[in-house]
Amino acid sequence: MWKQIQARFGLIAFLFSAVQAVTDSIGNNLPIFSPLRPPAVPLAVKSPYTSAWSSTGGSLNSASPVFWTSTPIGWEGIITVDGTSYEYLGNGFQALPKLPKYRLALPQTVTYDSQYSNFTFIAGPITICASFFSPVIPQDTCRSSMPLSYLTTTVNSNDNQTHDVQFYSNINAAWLGAGGNGEFTWDLLKNGAPMNRTEIIDQKDNASLYSWIYEPSTQVKLGESTDFPQWGNFTYTTKSMGASNFSCESGYSLDLHYKSLDGKGLKNNNDIAYRGSGTREAIFAFTHDFYNVSEAQVRYTIGSIQDPVMKYMYRGGTANLRPWWSKCYGDIFAMIAYHWDDYDAVRAAACDFETQLRQDTYRFFENNTVIQHGLNSSSFYSNGPATGGPDEPLVFQKEISSDGNINTVDVLYPTTPFFLYANPELLKYTLQPLYEFQEAGFYPHGYSMHDLGSAFPNATGHIAGDDEYMPVEESGNFILMSYAYYKFSNNVAWLQSHYTLLKKFAQYLIEFSLVPAAQLSTDDFSGRLTNQTNLAIKGIVALQAMNAIARVAENADDAAYFSSTAQSYYSQWETMAVDPSSRHTILAYQWRSSWGLLYNIYFDKLLNLGIVNQSIYTMQSDWYASVSQVFGVPLDSRHHYTKSDWQIWAAATCNTSTRALMVNAVAYWLNHTSSGLPFTDLYEVIDMGGSPEVPDHISFKARPVVGGHYALLALGRSGQGSSAQAGDTTGSLFPKNGTGALNSKTKITGFERRMV
Ligand SMILES: *[C@@H]1O[C@H](CO)[C@@H](O)[C@H](O)[C@H]1NC(C)=O
Ligand SMILES: *[C@@H]1O[C@H](CO)[C@@H](O)[C@H](O)[C@H]1NC(C)=O
Ligand SMILES: *[C@@H]1O[C@H](CO)[C@@H](O)[C@H](O)[C@H]1NC(C)=O
Ligand SMILES: *[C@@H]1O[C@H](CO)[C@@H](O)[C@H](O)[C@H]1NC(C)=O
Ligand SMILES: *[C@@H]1O[C@H](CO)[C@@H](O)[C@H](O)[C@H]1NC(C)=O
Ligand SMILES: *[C@@H]1O[C@H](CO)[C@@H](O)[C@H](O)[C@H]1NC(C)=O
Ligand SMILES: *[C@@H]1O[C@H](CO)[C@@H](O)[C@H](O)[C@H]1NC(C)=O
Ligand SMILES: *[C@@H]1O[C@H](CO)[C@@H](O)[C@H](O)[C@H]1NC(C)=O
Ligand SMILES: *[C@@H]1O[C@H](CO)[C@@H](O)[C@H](O)[C@H]1NC(C)=O
Ligand SMILES: *[C@@H]1O[C@H](CO)[C@@H](O)[C@H](O)[C@H]1NC(C)=O
Ligand SMILES: *[C@@H]1O[C@H](CO)[C@@H](O)[C@H](O)[C@H]1NC(C)=O
Ligand SMILES: *[C@@H]1O[C@H](CO)[C@@H](O)[C@H](O)[C@H]1NC(C)=O
C-alpha cells in the first residue's frame, strides 16, 4: 500500500515538475519559496478590511497586491541605487514607457511563517528584503484588535561598496470603498495633526510620525461595497528613519511615478485638488534618501481603520460598537503611534508564539504522533479563567467569501481548534454575543441560530427566525463548542450560567438528530440530504457532552437522561451508519456504498467523551487511506472536491499512517495547486487541485475555517493525543519541519460594548 502511494506521489511530482512554470507572466524567474509555494502569500492581513495578499502565480513585482477578493489594490515599492530604479513591490511602473534607468528587482526567495512574509530581491549591487509583518498574538486582545500591519524594507550592499539609495513607496485609494472608484478626501498628518500646507519638513527631525490618511468623501457608516468598507480611514505611516532626505507627496499616479525615477525626490506637496482613476488616480507617497550607505532600512505602518466597527443588537437595544483598541490605546492617531512604537516589543511577542507553534508542530512531526501537554499545563494560556463581564471584548468573525455572515455557528465550529490551541478565551468572546441574543429571547426557534447577522458588520441577528436552516448542525456545534471552552478553561461558572439554553438545544437534538430530516449540513454547497450519518453522530456526541455539562451544572437527573439517550442513540446509529461491507460508514442511512469524511467524531476524541467505538475510528482510518487521491480524501462520494479543514479534523481521528497521508496530501496540494487564491479550504483532490466554484460562482478564499488546520495541535493541548493508534509507524512521508498547518492568519477583531 505505502509503496503504491509513494510511487503515485513520485509520478505525479514528476509530471508536475515537467509542466510547472519557472517564470511568471512577465518572464521573471519565480523565487524559491520556503517552506513551500502556497497559492497566495499574506502581506498585510489583520481584519476583514486590512487584507492584502500576493498571488504566487507571479512575483511580488509582476502583479499588483490584491485584496482577499482578488481585486487589485495599489501598493508600490521602488529602490533607486546610484540612479537606477528597481521595482520590488507592485507593478505600477510597468505601465510607463520603458525608461533607461528603470529595472525590475530580481526575485530570489520567499519565506513565511505565522507572523512574517519575507521577499528578497537582487537589485544591481544590493539585496532588498521586504518583510511584511502582521503580528498574530492571540493572548493579547488589545494588539489583536489593531487593524494595522508593518512593512520593513531593508537594503544591503553586496559588493562591499557604499551606495546612494532611495526608498520610494506609495499606496492608492483602492483599499477603501469599492476599489477606490469614489471620491476621497485625504490629508498628511504630522504626529496626528494636519500639516500646514506650506510647512517644510524639517530634515533633522527624525522623531515625528508622518501619516497619509484618506477616507471616502461620502461615507456609508457600517456599509460595504463588494466587501470593501465604505467608511473609516486608511493610513500609510512612516518616520524619516535617519534618512538624509525625507519627503512626502500626493498627486496623480503617473506624475509621481515618473518623479520617483528622476532621483530628485518628491516635493513635500499634498495636492488635494484632483480626482480621477487610472493614471490620474490619487496616490500617496514617501521617499527616504540615504547617501553612501552599505545598509539602510525603512519601515511603514499600513491599515484600514473603522470606528465604530460593528452594529450590535442586544438586550439594551441596538448599539454601534467602538473597537476594542480604542479602549486600549485611545483615538486612531494614538493607536497608530502605539503600533509604530510597539515594533520591537511585538516582534518579541510574535517570536514567542511562532517558537511555541514550531515546537509543537515539530515534535508532532518528529515522533509522528501528537504530543501531550495536558490541560492547562502550559504557560501559553492567560492566567486562569475569567467569567464574562463588560470588561471583556466581544469577537465578531466575518464569514469571508462564502457569504459575509457574522459568527456563523458552523464556521466557528471548524475554527475552534485554533481558538483552543491559541487562546480558548477567544472562543468564549465569539460565543458570547450569540448567547446574549438568544438568551434575550430574540430568536423564535427551539434550535440554535445559524449566525448573528447576514451581512457583516451589522450583527442584528434574526428576530424573524429567517436565518439559514441548519438546526441539527448548529445545535450540536453550539453545545460542543461550549463544552470545549469549558474543558480548556475550567470556567465552571460560565458553563453553569448558560445551562438553560444548552438544555433547550439538547432537547431539540433528542428529537431530531438520530434520523435527521432533509436539511443542510455545514457543507451547504453540497446540497440537502436526508439521514446524514455525519450530522447524526454530531448530535449524538453533543448529547454525550450534555451529560458532562449537566454534571457541571449539578443536575444528576439530566446527566443520567442525556447519558442513556446518547448511549441508546449511538448503538442505533452504528447499525444504520455502517455499510454492509463493514469497510466504512455511509453518507446517508439509505445510501448503500456511499461514504464521506466522518469528521464530527473529532470532538468525541478531543474532549475524551468516549461515546464512539474504537472500531469506527479504525474502520474509517483504513477506509480513508484506500480512497485518497493525489491531493487527499474527497469530502464524500458525490464529488471530487474536499475541504482542507475537515481533512485535518479527520486526520486527527486516524492512525498514524493515515494521519501522515492526509496531512501530507494537504501540504502537497498547497505546493502544487493551480489556485492562486488566498488559502481556499475547498478544492479538487484530482487534476490540478483547483478551487471549484460552488453555486453563485463563489470560490472560497481566506475563510476563518482554516483554524481547523490546528485540529492536531488542539488534540495535543487537550491531552488526548495518546489515543492515536499505536503500531503503524510507516508514515515516512511526513514532511520534516512542518509544511502543513503553519501559516494560518485568522481574522480577529475585538470590540467592547459601548454606545457611540
Ligand atoms: C514544492 O514543489 C517544488 C516544485 O515541484 C519542489 O521543488 C519542492 O521540493 C516542494 N516543496 C516541498 C516542501 O515539498
Ligand atoms: C522575516 O524578516 C524578519 C526581519 O524583518 C525576521 O525577523 C524574521 O525572522 C523573518 N521571518 C521569516 C519567516 O523569514
Ligand atoms: C567583501 O569583503 C569581504 C571581507 O572583507 C570579502 O571576503 C568578500 O569577498 C568581499 N566581497 C566582494 C563582493 O568583494
Ligand atoms: C503655515 O506655516 C508657515 C511657516 O511656518 C506660517 O508662516 C503660516 O502662518 C502657517 N499657516 C497657518 C495657517 O498656520
Ligand atoms: C448596515 O446597516 C447600515 C444602516 O445602519 C447600512 O447603511 C449598511 O449598508 C449596512 N451594512 C451592510 C453591509 O449591509
Ligand atoms: C477619519 O479621520 C479623520 C481625521 O483625519 C476624522 O476626523 C474622521 O472622523 C475619521 N473618519 C472616520 C470615519 O473614522
Ligand atoms: C535622530 O536624531 C538624534 C538627535 O539628532 C540622533 O541622536 C539619532 O541618532 C537620530 N536617529 C537616527 C535613526 O538617525
Ligand atoms: C533634499 O531634498 C530637497 C527638496 O527636494 C532638495 O532641494 C535637496 O537638494 C535634497 N538634498 C539632497 C542632498 O539631495
Ligand atoms: C559620498 O562619498 C563620496 C566619496 O566617498 C563623496 O564624494 C560624496 O560627497 C558623498 N556624498 C554624500 C551625499 O555625502
Ligand atoms: C520523540 O522520540 C524521541 C526518541 O524516542 C524522544 O527522545 C523524544 O523525547 C520524543 N519527543 C517527544 C516530543 O515526545
Ligand atoms: C431515513 O432513515 C430512516 C431510518 O433508517 C428510514 O426509515 C427512512 O426511510 C430514511 N429516509 C429516507 C428519505 O430514505
Ligand atoms: C528541523 O528544525 C530544527 C530546528 O530548527 C533543526 O534543528 C533541524 O535540522 C530541522 N530538520 C530538518 C530535516 O530540516
mmCIF file of C-alpha atoms in Angstrom, residues 17 29 51 59 73 85 124 147 152 158 167 197 209 281 287 314 344 418 453 562 566 569 587 661 686 733 737:
data_model
loop_
_atom_site.group_PDB
_atom_site.id
_atom_site.type_symbol
_atom_site.label_atom_id
_atom_site.label_comp_id
_atom_site.label_asym_id
_atom_site.label_seq_id
_atom_site.Cartn_x
_atom_site.Cartn_y
_atom_site.Cartn_z
ATOM 1 C CA SER A 17 7.846 19.369 -12.471
ATOM 2 C CA ASN A 29 12.223 33.830 -12.604
ATOM 3 C CA SER A 51 -6.349 42.054 3.980
ATOM 4 C CA SER A 59 6.010 37.506 -8.054
ATOM 5 C CA ILE A 73 -5.034 47.368 -4.528
ATOM 6 C CA SER A 85 15.471 52.352 -10.057
ATOM 7 C CA GLY A 124 22.129 45.721 -9.100
ATOM 8 C CA PRO A 147 -6.094 46.536 12.214
ATOM 9 C CA THR A 152 10.018 46.871 6.733
ATOM 10 C CA ASN A 158 26.559 43.029 -1.993
ATOM 11 C CA PHE A 167 13.328 54.229 -0.946
ATOM 12 C CA ARG A 197 0.360 73.016 3.657
ATOM 13 C CA LEU A 209 5.446 60.353 12.647
ATOM 14 C CA GLU A 281 -5.793 58.372 -9.743
ATOM 15 C CA THR A 287 10.713 58.836 -0.172
ATOM 16 C CA TYR A 314 -28.582 43.119 22.492
ATOM 17 C CA ASP A 344 10.415 45.794 18.821
ATOM 18 C CA PHE A 418 -7.299 27.320 16.549
ATOM 19 C CA GLY A 453 -26.419 38.683 11.182
ATOM 20 C CA PHE A 562 -28.582 12.608 28.431
ATOM 21 C CA ALA A 566 -26.658 9.217 23.913
ATOM 22 C CA TYR A 569 -28.784 6.604 20.022
ATOM 23 C CA LEU A 587 -23.015 9.151 3.790
ATOM 24 C CA LEU A 661 -1.158 10.564 4.375
ATOM 25 C CA ILE A 686 -7.643 15.428 -8.590
ATOM 26 C CA LEU A 733 6.053 10.575 4.068
ATOM 27 C CA ASN A 737 9.779 20.586 9.973
#
